[in-house]
Amino acid sequence: GCITNGDYTNARLAKYSSGSWMYWSATPNGSDYSISVNGLTSFSDFTLTDGNAPLPVNISSFSNYVKENSVILNWSTTSEVNCSGFEVQRLDILNSSNIWYTAGFVKCNGNSNTDKSYSFEDKKLNSGRYNYRLRQIDYNGNFEYYHLSSEVIITSPAKFSLSRNYPNPFNPETNIDFELPEECKVSITVFDITGKHIRTLISESLPAGYHTVKFNGSSLSSGVYFYRMKSEGFIQTNKFVILK
């Protein structure tokens, strides 16, 4: 929180617990600009806020579940004051060098004294470990962070898989998703309805995980085509349509 008109005497310490912020009545020490609070019995998130303008949102729950390589985040508020929205931020624990990336933004209700529920899906993640937090922003530009209580783990796929391309029909570009349960060499090729080889989209070793390759058919005429994936004994062929 911010301090109204720069007046440090309004500063208060707040502790996040059970979905809401608890404010202590302790006032600042003017000689060293500190606030001392006794009787703490547990770890938590703490923040410095303004006693005349307390934090605008009380979050009653913040949870997640994993669907293949997507993470669905759900949270609820019991009250909102001057709330602009929630910036969803993601930390890649293994690869990000402690950098939080913005995954999306969810607009809130502005002002409310009733329960509100929100959801956000973070799609197509690589296998790995992630942390999430909400950056709640009010209309004045002030913000506070709310952290997911535990890390999220995206595991490697259990088997080889080649998905239907999307969009389909398409013009001129489409996406092809595939899954690898282990590091291996994989090839994806495109051929026409007569069996003539058109293009090799990929032919290389890739790590286990979820992958996407793009195909651009701008140089081809409308019609039915096929794409085939081969890897470690796995072979699958799907059909797509270029429609111009």
mmCIF file of C-alpha atoms in Angstrom:
data_model
loop_
_atom_site.group_PDB
_atom_site.id
_atom_site.type_symbol
_atom_site.label_atom_id
_atom_site.label_comp_id
_atom_site.label_asym_id
_atom_site.label_seq_id
_atom_site.Cartn_x
_atom_site.Cartn_y
_atom_site.Cartn_z
ATOM 1 C CA GLY A 1 0.000 0.000 0.000
ATOM 2 C CA CYS A 2 0.980 3.644 -0.301
ATOM 3 C CA ILE A 3 1.161 6.283 2.427
ATOM 4 C CA THR A 4 -1.361 9.093 2.132
ATOM 5 C CA ASN A 5 0.309 12.414 1.297
ATOM 6 C CA GLY A 6 3.643 11.040 2.477
ATOM 7 C CA ASP A 7 2.467 11.030 6.135
ATOM 8 C CA TYR A 8 4.324 8.151 7.763
ATOM 9 C CA THR A 9 2.136 8.354 10.900
ATOM 10 C CA ASN A 10 -0.635 6.580 8.981
ATOM 11 C CA ALA A 11 1.591 3.610 8.143
ATOM 12 C CA ARG A 12 0.413 0.220 9.443
ATOM 13 C CA LEU A 13 1.728 -3.319 9.203
ATOM 14 C CA ALA A 14 -0.595 -5.967 7.733
ATOM 15 C CA LYS A 15 -0.293 -9.771 7.840
ATOM 16 C CA TYR A 16 -2.015 -12.057 5.280
ATOM 17 C CA SER A 17 -3.855 -14.973 6.854
ATOM 18 C CA SER A 18 -6.751 -17.211 5.751
ATOM 19 C CA GLY A 19 -7.532 -15.157 2.681
ATOM 20 C CA SER A 20 -7.577 -11.701 4.276
ATOM 21 C CA TRP A 21 -5.264 -9.018 5.687
ATOM 22 C CA MET A 22 -5.054 -8.386 9.441
ATOM 23 C CA TYR A 23 -3.939 -4.898 10.471
ATOM 24 C CA TRP A 24 -2.048 -4.122 13.670
ATOM 25 C CA SER A 25 -2.741 -0.940 15.594
ATOM 26 C CA ALA A 26 0.974 -0.349 16.233
ATOM 27 C CA THR A 27 2.093 3.042 14.928
ATOM 28 C CA PRO A 28 5.469 3.948 13.383
ATOM 29 C CA ASN A 29 8.491 5.004 15.363
ATOM 30 C CA GLY A 30 9.318 8.474 14.021
ATOM 31 C CA SER A 31 12.978 8.314 15.009
ATOM 32 C CA ASP A 32 13.919 5.350 12.818
ATOM 33 C CA TYR A 33 10.770 5.018 10.656
ATOM 34 C CA SER A 34 10.016 1.459 11.837
ATOM 35 C CA ILE A 35 6.995 -0.462 13.112
ATOM 36 C CA SER A 36 7.370 -3.148 15.792
ATOM 37 C CA VAL A 37 4.795 -5.878 16.377
ATOM 38 C CA ASN A 38 5.020 -8.622 18.993
ATOM 39 C CA GLY A 39 3.264 -11.951 19.385
ATOM 40 C CA LEU A 40 3.771 -13.399 15.886
ATOM 41 C CA THR A 41 3.252 -17.175 15.860
ATOM 42 C CA SER A 42 3.515 -18.167 12.187
ATOM 43 C CA PHE A 43 5.128 -17.316 8.854
ATOM 44 C CA SER A 44 3.098 -15.292 6.358
ATOM 45 C CA ASP A 45 3.133 -12.487 3.777
ATOM 46 C CA PHE A 46 3.514 -9.020 5.280
ATOM 47 C CA THR A 47 3.065 -5.572 3.778
ATOM 48 C CA LEU A 48 3.211 -1.936 4.763
ATOM 49 C CA THR A 49 -0.066 -0.155 4.123
ATOM 50 C CA ASP A 50 -1.928 3.083 4.860
ATOM 51 C CA GLY A 51 -4.165 3.075 7.936
ATOM 52 C CA ASN A 52 -6.475 5.582 6.223
ATOM 53 C CA ALA A 53 -6.691 3.595 2.964
ATOM 54 C CA PRO A 54 -6.417 -0.152 3.686
ATOM 55 C CA LEU A 55 -5.745 -2.789 1.075
ATOM 56 C CA PRO A 56 -8.622 -2.905 -1.419
ATOM 57 C CA VAL A 57 -9.152 -6.657 -1.885
ATOM 58 C CA ASN A 58 -9.689 -9.609 0.445
ATOM 59 C CA ILE A 59 -8.916 -12.917 -1.272
ATOM 60 C CA SER A 60 -10.672 -15.858 0.371
ATOM 61 C CA SER A 61 -9.097 -18.627 -1.752
ATOM 62 C CA PHE A 62 -6.400 -19.112 -4.394
ATOM 63 C CA SER A 63 -5.945 -22.595 -5.850
ATOM 64 C CA ASN A 64 -4.926 -24.465 -9.001
ATOM 65 C CA TYR A 65 -5.180 -27.739 -10.869
ATOM 66 C CA VAL A 66 -3.168 -29.128 -13.788
ATOM 67 C CA LYS A 67 -4.727 -30.365 -17.056
ATOM 68 C CA GLU A 68 -1.984 -31.988 -19.173
ATOM 69 C CA ASN A 69 0.341 -29.030 -19.865
ATOM 70 C CA SER A 70 -2.054 -26.272 -18.815
ATOM 71 C CA VAL A 71 -2.567 -24.750 -15.358
ATOM 72 C CA ILE A 72 -6.017 -23.536 -14.279
ATOM 73 C CA LEU A 73 -5.951 -20.931 -11.508
ATOM 74 C CA ASN A 74 -9.060 -20.149 -9.447
ATOM 75 C CA TRP A 75 -9.458 -17.454 -6.813
ATOM 76 C CA SER A 76 -12.263 -15.719 -4.942
ATOM 77 C CA THR A 77 -12.678 -12.384 -3.191
ATOM 78 C CA THR A 78 -15.008 -11.448 -0.348
ATOM 79 C CA SER A 79 -14.781 -7.697 -0.977
ATOM 80 C CA GLU A 80 -13.270 -5.293 -3.508
ATOM 81 C CA VAL A 81 -12.654 -1.555 -3.373
ATOM 82 C CA ASN A 82 -11.370 0.387 -6.388
ATOM 83 C CA CYS A 83 -10.062 -2.832 -7.973
ATOM 84 C CA SER A 84 -8.903 -2.612 -11.606
ATOM 85 C CA GLY A 85 -7.830 -6.218 -12.115
ATOM 86 C CA PHE A 86 -5.424 -9.096 -11.493
ATOM 87 C CA GLU A 87 -2.211 -9.554 -13.418
ATOM 88 C CA VAL A 88 -1.371 -13.276 -13.386
ATOM 89 C CA GLN A 89 2.387 -13.806 -13.066
ATOM 90 C CA ARG A 90 4.392 -17.020 -13.516
ATOM 91 C CA LEU A 91 7.880 -17.958 -12.318
ATOM 92 C CA ASP A 92 9.725 -20.804 -14.065
ATOM 93 C CA ILE A 93 11.611 -22.184 -11.069
ATOM 94 C CA LEU A 94 14.246 -24.058 -13.105
ATOM 95 C CA ASN A 95 14.883 -21.628 -15.967
ATOM 96 C CA SER A 96 13.763 -18.064 -15.192
ATOM 97 C CA SER A 97 16.623 -16.706 -13.019
ATOM 98 C CA ASN A 98 13.966 -15.484 -10.566
ATOM 99 C CA ILE A 99 12.118 -13.464 -13.225
ATOM 100 C CA TRP A 100 8.310 -13.279 -13.025
ATOM 101 C CA TYR A 101 6.562 -13.241 -16.414
ATOM 102 C CA THR A 102 3.070 -11.915 -17.065
ATOM 103 C CA ALA A 103 0.827 -14.780 -18.207
ATOM 104 C CA GLY A 104 -2.364 -12.728 -18.547
ATOM 105 C CA PHE A 105 -4.750 -10.212 -17.006
ATOM 106 C CA VAL A 106 -8.194 -10.715 -15.478
ATOM 107 C CA LYS A 107 -10.435 -7.699 -14.940
ATOM 108 C CA CYS A 108 -12.145 -7.500 -11.554
ATOM 109 C CA ASN A 109 -15.460 -5.954 -10.495
ATOM 110 C CA GLY A 110 -14.174 -2.593 -9.252
ATOM 111 C CA ASN A 111 -16.253 -2.318 -6.092
ATOM 112 C CA SER A 112 -18.079 -5.178 -4.426
ATOM 113 C CA ASN A 113 -19.061 -6.390 -0.961
ATOM 114 C CA THR A 114 -20.179 -9.849 -2.123
ATOM 115 C CA ASP A 115 -18.184 -12.969 -3.017
ATOM 116 C CA LYS A 116 -16.691 -12.951 -6.524
ATOM 117 C CA SER A 117 -14.925 -15.814 -8.316
ATOM 118 C CA TYR A 118 -12.256 -15.666 -11.019
ATOM 119 C CA SER A 119 -10.418 -18.154 -13.226
ATOM 120 C CA PHE A 120 -7.455 -18.099 -15.598
ATOM 121 C CA GLU A 121 -5.935 -20.860 -17.761
ATOM 122 C CA ASP A 122 -2.211 -20.727 -18.507
ATOM 123 C CA LYS A 123 -1.889 -22.915 -21.594
ATOM 124 C CA LYS A 124 0.804 -24.950 -23.353
ATOM 125 C CA LEU A 125 3.540 -24.955 -20.744
ATOM 126 C CA ASN A 126 6.710 -26.994 -20.971
ATOM 127 C CA SER A 127 7.345 -29.731 -18.438
ATOM 128 C CA GLY A 128 8.785 -28.168 -15.304
ATOM 129 C CA ARG A 129 8.089 -26.499 -11.952
ATOM 130 C CA TYR A 130 6.311 -23.150 -11.636
ATOM 131 C CA ASN A 131 5.215 -20.609 -9.044
ATOM 132 C CA TYR A 132 2.247 -18.277 -9.535
ATOM 133 C CA ARG A 133 1.130 -15.024 -7.988
ATOM 134 C CA LEU A 134 -1.565 -12.413 -8.553
ATOM 135 C CA ARG A 135 -0.606 -8.766 -8.851
ATOM 136 C CA GLN A 136 -3.803 -7.025 -7.799
ATOM 137 C CA ILE A 137 -3.903 -3.486 -9.207
ATOM 138 C CA ASP A 138 -6.304 -0.724 -8.205
ATOM 139 C CA TYR A 139 -7.424 2.211 -10.335
ATOM 140 C CA ASN A 140 -4.830 4.470 -8.729
ATOM 141 C CA GLY A 141 -1.998 2.211 -9.872
ATOM 142 C CA ASN A 142 -1.293 0.794 -6.395
ATOM 143 C CA PHE A 143 -0.783 -2.964 -6.246
ATOM 144 C CA GLU A 144 -0.369 -5.922 -3.909
ATOM 145 C CA TYR A 145 0.834 -9.491 -4.470
ATOM 146 C CA TYR A 146 -1.002 -12.704 -3.553
ATOM 147 C CA HIS A 147 1.054 -15.893 -3.875
ATOM 148 C CA LEU A 148 -0.116 -19.416 -4.631
ATOM 149 C CA SER A 149 0.757 -21.467 -1.540
ATOM 150 C CA SER A 150 2.608 -24.275 -3.384
ATOM 151 C CA GLU A 151 4.524 -24.798 -6.604
ATOM 152 C CA VAL A 152 2.913 -26.300 -9.706
ATOM 153 C CA ILE A 153 4.514 -29.277 -11.478
ATOM 154 C CA ILE A 154 3.952 -30.089 -15.162
ATOM 155 C CA THR A 155 5.093 -33.665 -15.740
ATOM 156 C CA SER A 156 6.324 -35.193 -18.991
ATOM 157 C CA PRO A 157 3.691 -36.932 -21.171
ATOM 158 C CA ALA A 158 3.038 -40.604 -20.477
ATOM 159 C CA LYS A 159 3.086 -41.627 -24.162
ATOM 160 C CA PHE A 160 3.673 -40.467 -27.730
ATOM 161 C CA SER A 161 0.841 -38.426 -29.163
ATOM 162 C CA LEU A 162 0.053 -36.434 -32.315
ATOM 163 C CA SER A 163 -2.882 -34.014 -32.030
ATOM 164 C CA ARG A 164 -5.259 -32.721 -34.671
ATOM 165 C CA ASN A 165 -3.972 -29.494 -36.174
ATOM 166 C CA TYR A 166 -5.671 -26.191 -35.427
ATOM 167 C CA PRO A 167 -7.229 -24.355 -37.083
ATOM 168 C CA ASN A 168 -8.551 -26.805 -39.657
ATOM 169 C CA PRO A 169 -9.424 -25.992 -42.426
ATOM 170 C CA PHE A 170 -6.822 -23.227 -42.549
ATOM 171 C CA ASN A 171 -5.299 -20.530 -44.731
ATOM 172 C CA PRO A 172 -2.390 -20.206 -44.756
ATOM 173 C CA GLU A 173 -1.019 -21.339 -41.343
ATOM 174 C CA THR A 174 -1.887 -24.058 -38.843
ATOM 175 C CA ASN A 175 -0.401 -25.536 -35.643
ATOM 176 C CA ILE A 176 0.447 -29.160 -34.914
ATOM 177 C CA ASP A 177 0.899 -30.287 -31.291
ATOM 178 C CA PHE A 178 2.733 -33.472 -30.356
ATOM 179 C CA GLU A 179 3.973 -35.123 -27.169
ATOM 180 C CA LEU A 180 7.144 -37.064 -26.398
ATOM 181 C CA PRO A 181 7.492 -39.175 -23.213
ATOM 182 C CA GLU A 182 11.300 -39.290 -23.593
ATOM 183 C CA GLU A 183 14.098 -37.560 -25.439
ATOM 184 C CA CYS A 184 14.234 -38.987 -28.959
ATOM 185 C CA LYS A 185 14.448 -38.222 -32.668
ATOM 186 C CA VAL A 186 11.154 -37.241 -34.238
ATOM 187 C CA SER A 187 10.113 -36.388 -37.789
ATOM 188 C CA ILE A 188 6.928 -34.772 -39.072
ATOM 189 C CA THR A 189 6.376 -34.701 -42.824
ATOM 190 C CA VAL A 190 3.595 -33.406 -45.077
ATOM 191 C CA PHE A 191 2.429 -35.074 -48.295
ATOM 192 C CA ASP A 192 -0.467 -34.628 -50.704
ATOM 193 C CA ILE A 193 -3.384 -36.927 -51.456
ATOM 194 C CA THR A 194 -1.309 -38.833 -54.064
ATOM 195 C CA GLY A 195 1.422 -39.588 -51.518
ATOM 196 C CA LYS A 196 3.898 -37.029 -52.887
ATOM 197 C CA HIS A 197 6.218 -35.602 -50.245
ATOM 198 C CA ILE A 198 5.553 -31.878 -49.815
ATOM 199 C CA ARG A 199 7.658 -30.764 -46.870
ATOM 200 C CA THR A 200 9.555 -31.953 -43.799
ATOM 201 C CA LEU A 201 8.489 -29.832 -40.834
ATOM 202 C CA ILE A 202 10.892 -31.294 -38.321
ATOM 203 C CA SER A 203 13.533 -34.038 -38.215
ATOM 204 C CA GLU A 204 15.699 -33.859 -35.103
ATOM 205 C CA SER A 205 16.127 -35.012 -31.515
ATOM 206 C CA LEU A 206 13.869 -33.248 -29.029
ATOM 207 C CA PRO A 207 13.525 -33.479 -25.235
ATOM 208 C CA ALA A 208 10.580 -35.135 -23.538
ATOM 209 C CA GLY A 209 7.622 -32.816 -23.240
ATOM 210 C CA TYR A 210 4.939 -30.936 -25.138
ATOM 211 C CA HIS A 211 5.841 -29.445 -28.523
ATOM 212 C CA THR A 212 4.225 -27.430 -31.308
ATOM 213 C CA VAL A 213 5.290 -27.027 -34.941
ATOM 214 C CA LYS A 214 3.742 -24.614 -37.444
ATOM 215 C CA PHE A 215 2.930 -25.323 -41.072
ATOM 216 C CA ASN A 216 2.465 -22.585 -43.668
ATOM 217 C CA GLY A 217 0.595 -23.648 -46.788
ATOM 218 C CA SER A 218 0.637 -20.322 -48.636
ATOM 219 C CA SER A 219 2.489 -21.882 -51.599
ATOM 220 C CA LEU A 220 0.007 -24.764 -51.937
ATOM 221 C CA SER A 221 -3.395 -24.914 -53.596
ATOM 222 C CA SER A 222 -6.625 -25.730 -51.786
ATOM 223 C CA GLY A 223 -7.134 -29.391 -51.051
ATOM 224 C CA VAL A 224 -6.652 -32.308 -48.689
ATOM 225 C CA TYR A 225 -3.166 -33.020 -47.321
ATOM 226 C CA PHE A 226 -1.701 -35.359 -44.706
ATOM 227 C CA TYR A 227 0.959 -35.006 -42.009
ATOM 228 C CA ARG A 228 2.793 -37.957 -40.474
ATOM 229 C CA MET A 229 4.796 -38.239 -37.260
ATOM 230 C CA LYS A 230 7.438 -40.936 -36.748
ATOM 231 C CA SER A 231 9.403 -41.504 -33.527
ATOM 232 C CA GLU A 232 10.768 -44.582 -31.708
ATOM 233 C CA GLY A 233 8.335 -46.988 -33.346
ATOM 234 C CA PHE A 234 5.429 -44.556 -33.119
ATOM 235 C CA ILE A 235 3.748 -43.671 -36.443
ATOM 236 C CA GLN A 236 0.567 -41.671 -36.878
ATOM 237 C CA THR A 237 -0.952 -39.858 -39.843
ATOM 238 C CA ASN A 238 -3.604 -37.127 -39.687
ATOM 239 C CA LYS A 239 -5.435 -35.186 -42.377
ATOM 240 C CA PHE A 240 -5.826 -31.441 -42.814
ATOM 241 C CA VAL A 241 -7.464 -29.157 -45.371
ATOM 242 C CA ILE A 242 -6.155 -25.976 -46.993
ATOM 243 C CA LEU A 243 -9.099 -23.781 -47.974
ATOM 244 C CA LYS A 244 -8.388 -20.617 -49.973
#
